[in-house]
Coordinates of C-alpha atoms in Angstrom, one line a residue:
X271 CA -103.4 -98.0 135.1
X272 CA -101.9 -98.2 131.7
X273 CA -98.2 -98.0 131.1
X274 CA -96.0 -97.4 128.0
X275 CA -94.3 -100.3 126.2
X276 CA -91.1 -99.6 124.2
X277 CA -91.3 -101.3 120.8
X278 CA -87.8 -102.5 119.9
X279 CA -88.3 -104.7 116.9
X280 CA -90.4 -104.9 113.7
X281 CA -91.8 -108.2 114.8
X282 CA -92.8 -106.8 118.2
X283 CA -94.6 -104.0 116.4
X284 CA -96.4 -106.4 114.0
X285 CA -97.5 -108.6 116.9
X286 CA -98.8 -105.6 118.8
X287 CA -100.9 -104.5 115.8
X288 CA -102.2 -108.0 115.3
X289 CA -103.1 -108.7 118.9
X290 CA -105.2 -105.6 119.6
X291 CA -109.0 -105.6 119.5
X292 CA -110.5 -103.4 116.7
X293 CA -111.9 -101.0 119.3
X294 CA -108.6 -100.3 121.0
X295 CA -107.0 -96.9 120.5
X296 CA -103.2 -97.5 120.0
X297 CA -101.2 -94.5 121.2
X298 CA -97.8 -94.5 119.4
X299 CA -95.1 -92.1 120.5
X300 CA -92.1 -91.7 118.1
X301 CA -89.0 -90.3 119.8
X302 CA -85.3 -90.0 119.5
X303 CA -82.8 -90.0 122.4
X304 CA -81.1 -86.8 121.2
X305 CA -84.2 -84.7 121.1
X306 CA -84.8 -83.0 124.4
X307 CA -88.5 -82.4 123.8
X308 CA -89.0 -86.1 123.6
X309 CA -88.0 -86.5 127.2
X310 CA -90.6 -84.0 128.2
X311 CA -93.2 -85.7 126.0
X312 CA -92.4 -89.1 127.6
X313 CA -93.3 -87.7 131.0
X314 CA -96.5 -86.2 129.6
X315 CA -97.5 -89.5 128.0
X316 CA -96.6 -91.5 131.1
X317 CA -98.9 -89.3 133.2
X318 CA -101.7 -89.5 130.7
X319 CA -101.4 -93.3 130.4
X320 CA -101.7 -93.7 134.1
X321 CA -105.1 -92.1 133.9
X322 CA -106.4 -94.9 131.7
X323 CA -107.3 -98.2 133.4
X324 CA -106.4 -101.6 131.9
X325 CA -109.7 -102.9 130.7
X326 CA -111.0 -106.0 129.0
X327 CA -111.2 -105.5 126.1
X328 CA -108.5 -102.8 126.1
X329 CA -109.7 -99.2 125.6
X330 CA -106.2 -97.9 125.0
X331 CA -102.7 -99.3 124.4
X332 CA -99.6 -97.2 124.8
X333 CA -96.3 -97.8 123.0
X334 CA -93.2 -95.8 122.1
X335 CA -90.8 -96.2 119.2
X336 CA -87.3 -95.0 118.6
X337 CA -87.8 -93.3 115.2
X338 CA -84.3 -93.8 114.1
X339 CA -83.8 -97.4 115.1
X340 CA -87.0 -98.5 113.6
X341 CA -86.9 -96.2 110.5
X342 CA -89.1 -98.5 108.4
X343 CA -92.0 -97.9 110.8
X344 CA -91.2 -94.2 111.0
X345 CA -91.3 -93.9 107.2
X346 CA -94.6 -95.8 107.0
X347 CA -96.2 -93.3 109.3
X348 CA -94.5 -90.3 107.7
X349 CA -92.6 -89.3 110.8
X350 CA -90.3 -86.4 109.7
X351 CA -89.7 -84.9 113.2
X352 CA -89.9 -85.9 116.8
X353 CA -91.7 -86.0 119.1
X354 CA -94.5 -87.3 116.9
X355 CA -97.7 -89.0 118.1
X356 CA -99.8 -91.3 116.0
X357 CA -103.2 -92.6 117.1
X358 CA -104.4 -95.8 115.5
X359 CA -107.6 -97.7 115.7
X360 CA -108.3 -101.0 113.8
X361 CA -105.2 -100.5 111.7
X362 CA -106.1 -97.0 110.6
X363 CA -104.6 -93.7 111.5
X364 CA -107.2 -91.5 113.2
X365 CA -105.0 -88.5 114.2
X366 CA -101.4 -87.4 114.4
X367 CA -99.8 -84.7 116.5
X368 CA -96.4 -83.3 115.7
X369 CA -94.4 -81.4 118.3
X370 CA -94.3 -81.2 122.1
X371 CA -97.6 -79.4 123.0
X372 CA -99.0 -81.3 126.0
X373 CA -102.4 -79.7 125.4
X374 CA -102.7 -80.9 121.8
X375 CA -101.6 -84.4 122.8
X376 CA -104.0 -84.6 125.7
X377 CA -106.9 -83.3 123.6
X378 CA -106.2 -85.7 120.7
X379 CA -106.0 -88.7 123.0
X380 CA -109.0 -87.8 125.1
X381 CA -111.1 -87.1 122.0
X382 CA -110.3 -90.3 120.2
X383 CA -110.4 -92.5 123.3
X384 CA -114.0 -91.5 123.7
X385 CA -115.0 -92.0 120.0
X386 CA -117.1 -94.9 118.9
X387 CA -114.7 -97.5 117.6
X388 CA -117.2 -98.3 114.8
X389 CA -117.0 -94.8 113.4
X390 CA -115.7 -94.8 109.8
X391 CA -112.1 -94.0 109.3
X392 CA -110.1 -93.7 106.1
X393 CA -108.8 -97.0 104.8
X394 CA -105.0 -97.4 104.5
X395 CA -103.4 -99.4 101.8
X396 CA -101.1 -102.0 103.3
X397 CA -98.7 -100.7 105.9
X398 CA -98.1 -97.4 104.3
X399 CA -99.9 -94.8 106.3
X400 CA -98.5 -91.7 104.6
X401 CA -101.7 -91.0 102.6
X402 CA -104.1 -91.5 105.4
X403 CA -106.1 -88.4 106.2
X404 CA -105.5 -87.1 109.7
X405 CA -107.3 -84.7 111.9
X406 CA -105.5 -81.5 112.9
X407 CA -105.8 -80.5 116.5
X408 CA -105.8 -76.8 115.8
X409 CA -109.2 -75.2 116.2
X410 CA -110.9 -73.2 113.5
X411 CA -111.2 -70.0 115.6
X412 CA -107.7 -69.6 117.0
X413 CA -106.4 -66.1 117.8
X414 CA -103.7 -65.4 115.2
X415 CA -101.3 -63.8 117.7
X416 CA -101.7 -66.7 120.1
X417 CA -101.2 -69.2 117.2
X418 CA -98.1 -67.4 116.2
X419 CA -96.8 -67.4 119.7
X420 CA -97.3 -71.2 120.0
X421 CA -95.7 -71.8 116.6
X422 CA -92.6 -69.8 117.6
X423 CA -92.3 -71.8 120.9
X424 CA -92.5 -74.9 118.8
X425 CA -89.8 -73.6 116.4
X426 CA -87.6 -72.6 119.3
X427 CA -87.7 -76.2 120.5
X428 CA -87.2 -77.6 117.0
X429 CA -84.0 -75.6 116.2
X430 CA -82.5 -77.0 119.4
X431 CA -83.7 -80.5 118.9
X432 CA -80.1 -81.5 118.0
X433 CA -76.8 -79.7 118.3
X434 CA -76.8 -79.5 114.4
X435 CA -80.2 -79.2 112.9
X436 CA -80.9 -79.2 109.1
X437 CA -84.2 -77.8 107.8
X438 CA -84.4 -79.1 104.3
X439 CA -86.6 -80.0 101.4
X440 CA -87.1 -83.7 101.6
X441 CA -85.0 -86.1 103.7
X442 CA -81.3 -87.0 103.7
X443 CA -82.0 -90.1 101.8
X444 CA -84.3 -88.3 99.3
X445 CA -83.5 -84.6 99.0
X446 CA -86.1 -82.7 97.0
X447 CA -83.9 -79.8 95.8
X448 CA -80.3 -79.5 94.7
X449 CA -79.3 -77.1 97.5
X450 CA -80.6 -79.6 100.1
X451 CA -78.7 -82.4 98.4
X452 CA -75.5 -80.4 98.4
X453 CA -76.0 -79.6 102.1
X454 CA -76.5 -83.2 103.0
X455 CA -73.4 -84.1 101.0
X456 CA -71.3 -81.6 102.9
X457 CA -72.5 -82.9 106.3
X458 CA -71.8 -86.5 105.2
X459 CA -68.3 -85.6 103.9
X460 CA -67.5 -84.1 107.2
X461 CA -69.0 -87.0 109.2
X462 CA -71.4 -84.6 111.0
X463 CA -74.1 -86.1 113.2
X464 CA -77.2 -84.1 112.7
X465 CA -81.0 -83.9 113.1
X466 CA -83.2 -82.9 110.2
X467 CA -86.7 -81.6 109.5
X468 CA -88.5 -82.0 106.2
X469 CA -90.1 -78.7 105.7
X470 CA -92.2 -80.0 102.8
X471 CA -94.1 -82.2 105.3
X472 CA -95.2 -79.3 107.5
X473 CA -96.2 -76.0 105.8
X474 CA -96.7 -74.3 109.2
X475 CA -93.0 -74.9 110.0
X476 CA -92.0 -74.1 106.4
X477 CA -93.6 -70.7 106.5
X478 CA -93.1 -69.9 110.1
X479 CA -89.4 -70.6 110.2
X480 CA -88.7 -68.0 107.5
X481 CA -90.1 -65.3 109.9
X482 CA -88.7 -66.9 113.0
X483 CA -85.2 -67.1 111.5
X484 CA -85.5 -63.9 109.4
X485 CA -84.1 -66.1 106.6
X486 CA -86.4 -66.6 103.6
X487 CA -84.9 -69.7 101.9
X488 CA -84.0 -73.4 102.5
X489 CA -82.1 -75.3 103.4
X490 CA -81.2 -73.7 106.8
X491 CA -78.5 -75.1 109.1
X492 CA -78.7 -74.4 112.8
X493 CA -76.0 -75.1 115.3
X494 CA -76.5 -75.1 119.0
X495 CA -79.9 -73.3 118.5
X496 CA -78.4 -70.5 116.4
X497 CA -78.9 -70.0 112.6
X498 CA -75.7 -70.4 110.6
X499 CA -77.3 -69.9 107.3
X500 CA -77.9 -71.5 103.9
X501 CA -75.7 -73.4 101.5
X502 CA -73.7 -70.4 100.4
X503 CA -72.9 -69.4 104.0
X504 CA -71.9 -73.0 104.9
X505 CA -69.6 -73.1 101.9
X506 CA -68.1 -69.8 103.0
X507 CA -67.5 -71.0 106.6
X508 CA -65.9 -74.2 105.3
X509 CA -63.6 -72.1 103.0
X510 CA -62.5 -70.0 105.9
X511 CA -62.1 -72.9 108.4
X512 CA -61.8 -76.4 107.2
X513 CA -62.4 -77.6 110.8
X514 CA -65.7 -75.8 111.1
X515 CA -67.7 -79.0 111.6
X516 CA -65.0 -80.8 113.6
X517 CA -66.7 -80.4 117.0
X518 CA -69.9 -82.0 115.6
X519 CA -68.4 -84.8 113.7
X520 CA -68.4 -88.5 114.8
X521 CA -65.7 -88.6 117.4
X522 CA -65.8 -84.8 117.8
X523 CA -66.0 -83.0 121.2
X524 CA -69.7 -82.1 121.1
X525 CA -72.7 -84.3 121.8
X526 CA -74.5 -84.5 118.5
X527 CA -77.4 -86.1 116.8
X528 CA -77.7 -88.6 114.0

């Protein structure tokens, strides 16, 4: 049975890509130690991997990557939230799955593991996979109410992915709006450890979170799974209590996320 290998260095990743036969489906799980859904996904993937025998040549290869420690690889595959699954064959992305849906992950892997390796896939320039077309796992005829229910379950997990979660336009290193830039600045000034989600990379989350949170604008800051608010609310909270973020700062009393 197959097992999951943890990739810990860029060179190990490069060697893995170079050593695989062109027909092998590479299953890559991006994770972060602070995100609870990642632990659940690790169990799901370990179970799935055990169902695939080790063949010659390899039919599947399973690896996991800490998205924060190997950020260059994460950025290359446009990983903006975890857990995030990337399926690769012959150096090309064939499908991605964002979130912790075990059903979507199993479907994606089973579908692509059975595909003919010679089937055409989109070419990728260099190592940058961000422009590679991917296949969405959502079916065309999904019941709207069920789809909304699944989305809200995903959002409920996302807002709890770290003690402090920032839903922003862009990333902390490259904010895409002034309000998001100011929010990142406030968190940095107060040494807050936090998780983030780039809502520009996932329109389903971008639109759904507005209804889920009953808050129509971004950025949004969530603490311990509860919405605090946008930039104006955070500034107000800081004005009323300069130690507002202290429990979530580096060296604070709460477990937090980078």
